[in-house]
Structure formats: structure tokens, C-alpha cells
Amino acid sequence: YLKIPGVKNVFVHPNAGDGGVALGAAFMATPPEHRKRIIGRPLLSCGLGEAFNNQKILKALKIFRDKVEYKERSDLVGYTVELLLKGKVVGWFQGRAEWGPRALGFRSVLADPRKIEIKDRINDVLKNREWFMPFAPSVLEEEGYKYFKNFVPSPFMTLTFDVIPGKEELFPGALHIDNTARPNSVNKKNNPLYYLLLRKWFTKTSLPIILNTSFNKHGLPIVNSPKDAIEHLIMGAVDELLIGNFCVKRKFE
């Protein structure tokens, strides 16, 4: 769109299907004198769904204690980065669920994008879809311009960019077959904890990008509750689950 004369920016709603109708209805019901306070103000985050505190998470974990083992950790970000460095596929369940069809670091499955083989592994255990279907990168917003042509912030994974030549070899696991990508840009405001994770990953790898796909097995909706996430772990959809302050593993008999 930036190639179109006169177009300087574009906003694609994060819930552009029927789910976004409620927002339009609310806008139309807003008295005209108040609408001007809304128009032009950007939506910073679509983490508007349900959240679960550690007490509720622990309650769900106890229900499955014969199938999983869990531990509360204070170094959640650092521990997650170490898992990714080991090649693990991680379920990341933090904060309020995304409003819309894209996982944006609240209900996500994360992996190391530096090896293309990770795509086959995630497809085998989680997505069960065609080989050419891509996974998306999450990128630190302040670093995105170094990897994507004509980069602008894209927090809702609604814009596709060409990858700068030579950069495609750095994260082949999160690219389209034509060397384009549909990233979600992450900053301190739209997802603070996920931002810290990306910063830590960047420090360890010199790459500000993590492979991010939605936390759901093929044919199922994105997980919403702790129960949903734990059941996906038990099914083998992810190697380990990071939910609230807890790291969770399957028990193997």
C-alpha cells in the first residue's frame, strides 16, 4: 500500500470479520459529541479477552496433576528463552486473550525461527497442514526496519512485507515461500511481558525475531482457558507450557 501515491498509512482492524461488528455497533451508539475523542486514536493492543490469575491457573493444574508436573518460576522470561534455544516448541499463555483471529503473544506457540526444520515439526505435532503454509514472526518494533522493506509498526499481524535481501537466511522458519512475512511488531505498550521475552531472545541470539503461531491444534479454536492449554500440552501439541508464573511439563509413564 505504501507504493500507492498519496497513501501514507493504513489501519487494518485486528478483528476484521464478524467479531468486529460489536465495535462498530458501540461506535455508532456513542453520542456524536463523544465520537471525536475516539476517531484517530490508535488501538494499541488487542489483548482484550479473558485473563486468569495464578490462583485460577493453579486450580486447573491440580485437576491434571496425574498427567502433568508444574513448577512456579520467578525467571519466566529467561527460562523460556533457554527452552527456545534448546529447540523446544513452547506454549505461551499470558495475560488477556487476543480479540481476533491472530495470536499475538498472549495465546501463542513459540519456537526458534532460525532453522526451517522447525516448520515441519510444528506442522506434525500441532497444525497438521500443508508444508508451504507459513508461520509468522514476532519482531521487536524498533528493530523491524532492519529486516523488512518499508516497515511500519504492525501490531496485529495484518500487513505483509518483503524481507530485505540477505536477511531471509536469518529466520527461514517464519517466512513465506516467496520471502515475504506477516509479522506482528511488539513494543513495551502493546504486550510488555512478550516484549521482555523478545528483548532477552535478542540479547542471546542477536535476532529480534521469534516464530509465533496460534496456540491451537488444527480444527480447534485458539486456546482460551488454562484447561484448554493444559489439554493441548497433554496431547503433545507443545513440549512445555508457560502459563502465568508456572512452567508445565507432561508426565511420561
Short mmCIF file of C-alpha atoms in Angstrom, two decimals:
data_model
loop_
_atom_site.label_atom_id
_atom_site.label_comp_id
_atom_site.label_asym_id
_atom_site.label_seq_id
_atom_site.Cartn_x
_atom_site.Cartn_y
_atom_site.Cartn_z
CA TYR A 1 0.00 0.00 0.00
CA LEU A 2 2.95 2.36 0.59
CA LYS A 3 3.57 2.23 -3.17
CA ILE A 4 0.19 3.84 -3.85
CA PRO A 5 0.55 7.61 -4.43
CA GLY A 6 -0.87 9.65 -1.57
CA VAL A 7 -1.15 6.73 0.87
CA LYS A 8 0.98 7.28 3.97
CA ASN A 9 -0.51 4.76 6.35
CA VAL A 10 -3.26 2.18 6.67
CA PHE A 11 -5.04 0.58 9.58
CA VAL A 12 -6.43 -2.94 9.30
CA HIS A 13 -8.71 -3.82 12.18
CA PRO A 14 -7.41 -6.78 14.25
CA ASN A 15 -10.86 -8.38 14.28
CA ALA A 16 -11.91 -7.59 10.73
CA GLY A 17 -14.53 -10.35 10.48
CA ASP A 18 -17.92 -10.64 12.09
CA GLY A 19 -16.29 -10.45 15.52
CA GLY A 20 -15.52 -6.78 14.94
CA VAL A 21 -19.15 -5.86 14.36
CA ALA A 22 -19.60 -5.24 18.09
CA LEU A 23 -17.03 -2.44 17.97
CA GLY A 24 -18.80 -0.78 15.07
CA ALA A 25 -22.10 -1.05 16.91
CA ALA A 26 -20.59 0.52 20.01
CA PHE A 27 -19.14 3.34 17.90
CA MET A 28 -22.48 4.06 16.25
CA ALA A 29 -24.18 4.08 19.67
CA THR A 30 -21.68 6.61 21.00
CA PRO A 31 -23.14 10.13 21.14
CA PRO A 32 -21.72 12.24 18.28
CA GLU A 33 -20.16 14.75 20.67
CA HIS A 34 -18.01 11.96 22.13
CA ARG A 35 -17.02 10.22 18.88
CA LYS A 36 -14.39 12.83 18.08
CA ARG A 37 -12.47 11.64 21.15
CA ILE A 38 -12.28 8.19 19.57
CA ILE A 39 -11.55 8.94 15.92
CA GLY A 40 -7.85 8.94 15.15
CA ARG A 41 -6.81 7.28 18.41
CA PRO A 42 -4.89 4.08 17.66
CA LEU A 43 -5.80 0.75 19.17
CA LEU A 44 -2.57 -0.22 20.94
CA SER A 45 -3.35 -3.80 21.90
CA CYS A 46 -5.99 -6.41 21.16
CA GLY A 47 -5.33 -8.24 24.44
CA LEU A 48 -8.92 -7.57 25.43
CA GLY A 49 -10.16 -11.06 26.20
CA GLU A 50 -10.36 -13.11 29.37
CA ALA A 51 -7.45 -13.30 31.82
CA PHE A 52 -6.71 -15.87 34.52
CA ASN A 53 -4.77 -15.19 37.69
CA ASN A 54 -2.28 -17.65 39.15
CA GLN A 55 -4.87 -18.95 41.62
CA LYS A 56 -7.20 -19.99 38.79
CA ILE A 57 -4.30 -21.45 36.83
CA LEU A 58 -3.15 -23.47 39.82
CA LYS A 59 -6.68 -24.80 40.32
CA ALA A 60 -6.70 -26.08 36.73
CA LEU A 61 -3.22 -27.58 37.10
CA LYS A 62 -4.28 -29.56 40.17
CA ILE A 63 -7.10 -31.15 38.17
CA PHE A 64 -4.49 -32.60 35.78
CA ARG A 65 -1.80 -33.37 38.35
CA ASP A 66 -1.79 -37.07 37.40
CA LYS A 67 -0.77 -36.11 33.86
CA VAL A 68 1.41 -33.01 34.29
CA GLU A 69 4.06 -31.68 36.63
CA TYR A 70 4.48 -27.97 37.25
CA LYS A 71 6.71 -25.51 38.99
CA GLU A 72 6.33 -21.83 39.76
CA ARG A 73 9.24 -19.78 38.44
CA SER A 74 10.39 -16.23 39.05
CA ASP A 75 12.63 -16.23 35.94
CA LEU A 76 9.87 -16.98 33.44
CA VAL A 77 11.36 -14.96 30.57
CA GLY A 78 14.88 -16.30 30.93
CA TYR A 79 13.63 -19.86 31.32
CA THR A 80 11.51 -19.58 28.17
CA VAL A 81 14.45 -18.29 26.16
CA GLU A 82 16.54 -21.27 27.29
CA LEU A 83 13.79 -23.63 26.12
CA LEU A 84 13.71 -21.96 22.71
CA LEU A 85 17.49 -22.17 22.43
CA LYS A 86 17.19 -25.92 23.01
CA GLY A 87 14.80 -26.20 20.07
CA LYS A 88 11.67 -26.66 22.16
CA VAL A 89 8.20 -25.75 20.90
CA VAL A 90 6.67 -23.69 23.71
CA GLY A 91 3.08 -22.90 24.58
CA TRP A 92 2.90 -19.30 25.83
CA PHE A 93 -0.27 -18.43 27.79
CA GLN A 94 -0.02 -14.99 29.37
CA GLY A 95 -2.32 -12.07 30.14
CA ARG A 96 -5.62 -11.43 28.42
CA ALA A 97 -6.58 -13.40 25.34
CA GLU A 98 -6.36 -11.79 21.91
CA TRP A 99 -9.51 -10.29 20.42
CA GLY A 100 -9.47 -11.52 16.86
CA PRO A 101 -8.10 -14.43 14.82
CA ARG A 102 -4.37 -13.85 15.33
CA ALA A 103 -2.19 -14.98 18.20
CA LEU A 104 -0.06 -12.02 19.22
CA GLY A 105 1.95 -13.22 22.20
CA PHE A 106 -0.90 -13.85 24.61
CA ARG A 107 -2.07 -17.31 23.42
CA SER A 108 0.86 -18.27 21.20
CA VAL A 109 3.09 -21.19 20.31
CA LEU A 110 6.71 -20.03 20.09
CA ALA A 111 9.81 -21.52 18.50
CA ASP A 112 13.27 -20.68 17.21
CA PRO A 113 12.85 -19.36 13.62
CA ARG A 114 16.48 -19.80 12.62
CA LYS A 115 16.06 -23.35 11.27
CA ILE A 116 13.49 -24.13 8.61
CA GLU A 117 13.03 -27.65 10.01
CA ILE A 118 11.02 -26.20 12.87
CA LYS A 119 8.12 -25.66 10.45
CA ASP A 120 7.79 -29.38 9.78
CA ARG A 121 7.92 -30.18 13.46
CA ILE A 122 5.17 -27.73 14.38
CA ASN A 123 3.05 -28.90 11.47
CA ASP A 124 3.46 -32.51 12.55
CA VAL A 125 2.55 -32.02 16.21
CA LEU A 126 0.23 -29.01 16.14
CA LYS A 127 -1.11 -27.73 12.84
CA ASN A 128 -1.37 -30.75 10.53
CA ARG A 129 -1.43 -28.59 7.42
CA GLU A 130 0.31 -28.27 4.05
CA TRP A 131 4.08 -27.80 4.02
CA PHE A 132 4.01 -24.46 2.23
CA MET A 133 1.71 -22.71 4.71
CA PRO A 134 3.82 -20.20 6.64
CA PHE A 135 4.33 -19.28 10.25
CA ALA A 136 4.71 -15.67 11.27
CA PRO A 137 7.49 -13.78 13.04
CA SER A 138 7.09 -11.61 16.10
CA VAL A 139 9.61 -8.78 15.93
CA LEU A 140 10.75 -6.02 18.23
CA GLU A 141 9.11 -2.93 16.77
CA GLU A 142 12.26 -0.82 16.99
CA GLU A 143 14.24 -3.44 15.03
CA GLY A 144 11.71 -4.27 12.31
CA TYR A 145 13.07 -1.80 9.75
CA LYS A 146 16.33 -3.79 9.65
CA TYR A 147 14.58 -6.91 8.36
CA PHE A 148 11.52 -5.79 6.38
CA LYS A 149 11.24 -3.40 3.43
CA ASN A 150 9.14 -0.28 4.01
CA PHE A 151 8.49 -1.46 7.55
CA VAL A 152 5.87 0.26 9.67
CA PRO A 153 4.53 -0.94 13.03
CA SER A 154 2.10 -3.82 12.52
CA PRO A 155 0.98 -4.96 15.98
CA PHE A 156 -1.95 -7.05 14.75
CA MET A 157 -0.22 -9.18 12.09
CA THR A 158 -2.32 -7.64 9.31
CA LEU A 159 0.39 -6.37 6.93
CA THR A 160 2.82 -8.33 4.75
CA PHE A 161 6.33 -7.09 3.97
CA ASP A 162 9.12 -8.12 1.65
CA VAL A 163 12.15 -9.29 3.58
CA ILE A 164 15.32 -7.28 2.96
CA PRO A 165 17.61 -9.38 0.71
CA GLY A 166 20.14 -11.31 2.75
CA LYS A 167 18.01 -11.27 5.91
CA GLU A 168 15.83 -14.19 4.83
CA GLU A 169 18.55 -16.66 5.81
CA LEU A 170 18.36 -15.46 9.43
CA PHE A 171 14.81 -16.65 10.15
CA PRO A 172 13.67 -19.08 7.42
CA GLY A 173 11.25 -20.83 9.77
CA ALA A 174 8.99 -17.76 9.89
CA LEU A 175 8.89 -16.78 6.21
CA HIS A 176 6.52 -17.28 3.30
CA ILE A 177 7.83 -19.27 0.35
CA ASP A 178 8.30 -16.01 -1.61
CA ASN A 179 10.47 -14.43 1.12
CA THR A 180 7.71 -12.24 2.48
CA ALA A 181 6.44 -12.27 6.05
CA ARG A 182 3.44 -11.07 8.02
CA PRO A 183 4.97 -10.02 11.34
CA ASN A 184 3.44 -8.69 14.47
CA SER A 185 5.51 -5.88 15.90
CA VAL A 186 5.89 -5.82 19.67
CA ASN A 187 6.62 -2.81 21.85
CA LYS A 188 6.58 -2.03 25.56
CA LYS A 189 2.96 -0.89 25.49
CA ASN A 190 1.11 -3.46 23.38
CA ASN A 191 2.49 -6.52 25.22
CA PRO A 192 5.05 -5.73 27.97
CA LEU A 193 5.90 -9.29 29.01
CA TYR A 194 6.23 -10.56 25.45
CA TYR A 195 8.42 -7.55 24.71
CA LEU A 196 10.76 -8.57 27.54
CA LEU A 197 10.91 -12.08 26.11
CA LEU A 198 11.86 -10.77 22.68
CA ARG A 199 14.48 -8.46 24.18
CA LYS A 200 16.02 -11.37 26.09
CA TRP A 201 15.98 -13.53 22.95
CA PHE A 202 17.62 -10.68 21.03
CA THR A 203 20.36 -10.43 23.67
CA LYS A 204 21.06 -14.16 23.41
CA THR A 205 20.85 -14.60 19.63
CA SER A 206 21.31 -11.14 18.04
CA LEU A 207 17.98 -11.81 16.30
CA PRO A 208 14.95 -9.77 17.45
CA ILE A 209 12.52 -12.27 15.93
CA ILE A 210 10.69 -15.32 17.31
CA LEU A 211 8.46 -17.72 15.37
CA ASN A 212 4.89 -17.21 16.56
CA THR A 213 1.81 -19.22 15.64
CA SER A 214 -1.60 -19.56 17.22
CA PHE A 215 -1.96 -21.90 20.19
CA ASN A 216 -4.40 -24.43 18.80
CA LYS A 217 -4.40 -27.79 17.13
CA HIS A 218 -5.79 -27.96 13.60
CA GLY A 219 -9.56 -27.58 13.61
CA LEU A 220 -9.77 -26.21 17.14
CA PRO A 221 -10.13 -22.56 18.23
CA ILE A 222 -7.23 -20.74 19.87
CA VAL A 223 -6.96 -21.84 23.48
CA ASN A 224 -8.68 -19.51 25.90
CA SER A 225 -8.73 -21.15 29.32
CA PRO A 226 -5.97 -22.83 31.35
CA LYS A 227 -7.83 -26.11 30.82
CA ASP A 228 -7.58 -25.67 27.04
CA ALA A 229 -3.85 -25.01 27.24
CA ILE A 230 -3.11 -27.92 29.57
CA GLU A 231 -5.07 -30.31 27.34
CA HIS A 232 -3.00 -29.19 24.34
CA LEU A 233 0.16 -29.95 26.32
CA ILE A 234 -1.14 -33.39 27.23
CA MET A 235 -1.98 -34.04 23.55
CA GLY A 236 1.67 -33.33 22.71
CA ALA A 237 0.97 -30.13 20.79
CA VAL A 238 3.84 -28.36 22.62
CA ASP A 239 6.92 -29.51 24.50
CA GLU A 240 6.32 -27.30 27.51
CA LEU A 241 3.69 -24.83 28.67
CA LEU A 242 4.45 -21.44 30.22
CA ILE A 243 1.21 -20.31 31.81
CA GLY A 244 1.08 -17.48 34.30
CA ASN A 245 4.06 -17.99 36.61
CA PHE A 246 4.13 -21.74 36.01
CA CYS A 247 6.17 -23.96 33.72
CA VAL A 248 4.31 -27.18 32.99
CA LYS A 249 5.52 -30.49 31.54
CA ARG A 250 3.80 -33.74 30.70
CA LYS A 251 4.35 -36.75 32.91
CA PHE A 252 5.65 -39.74 30.96
CA GLU A 253 4.78 -43.19 32.22
#
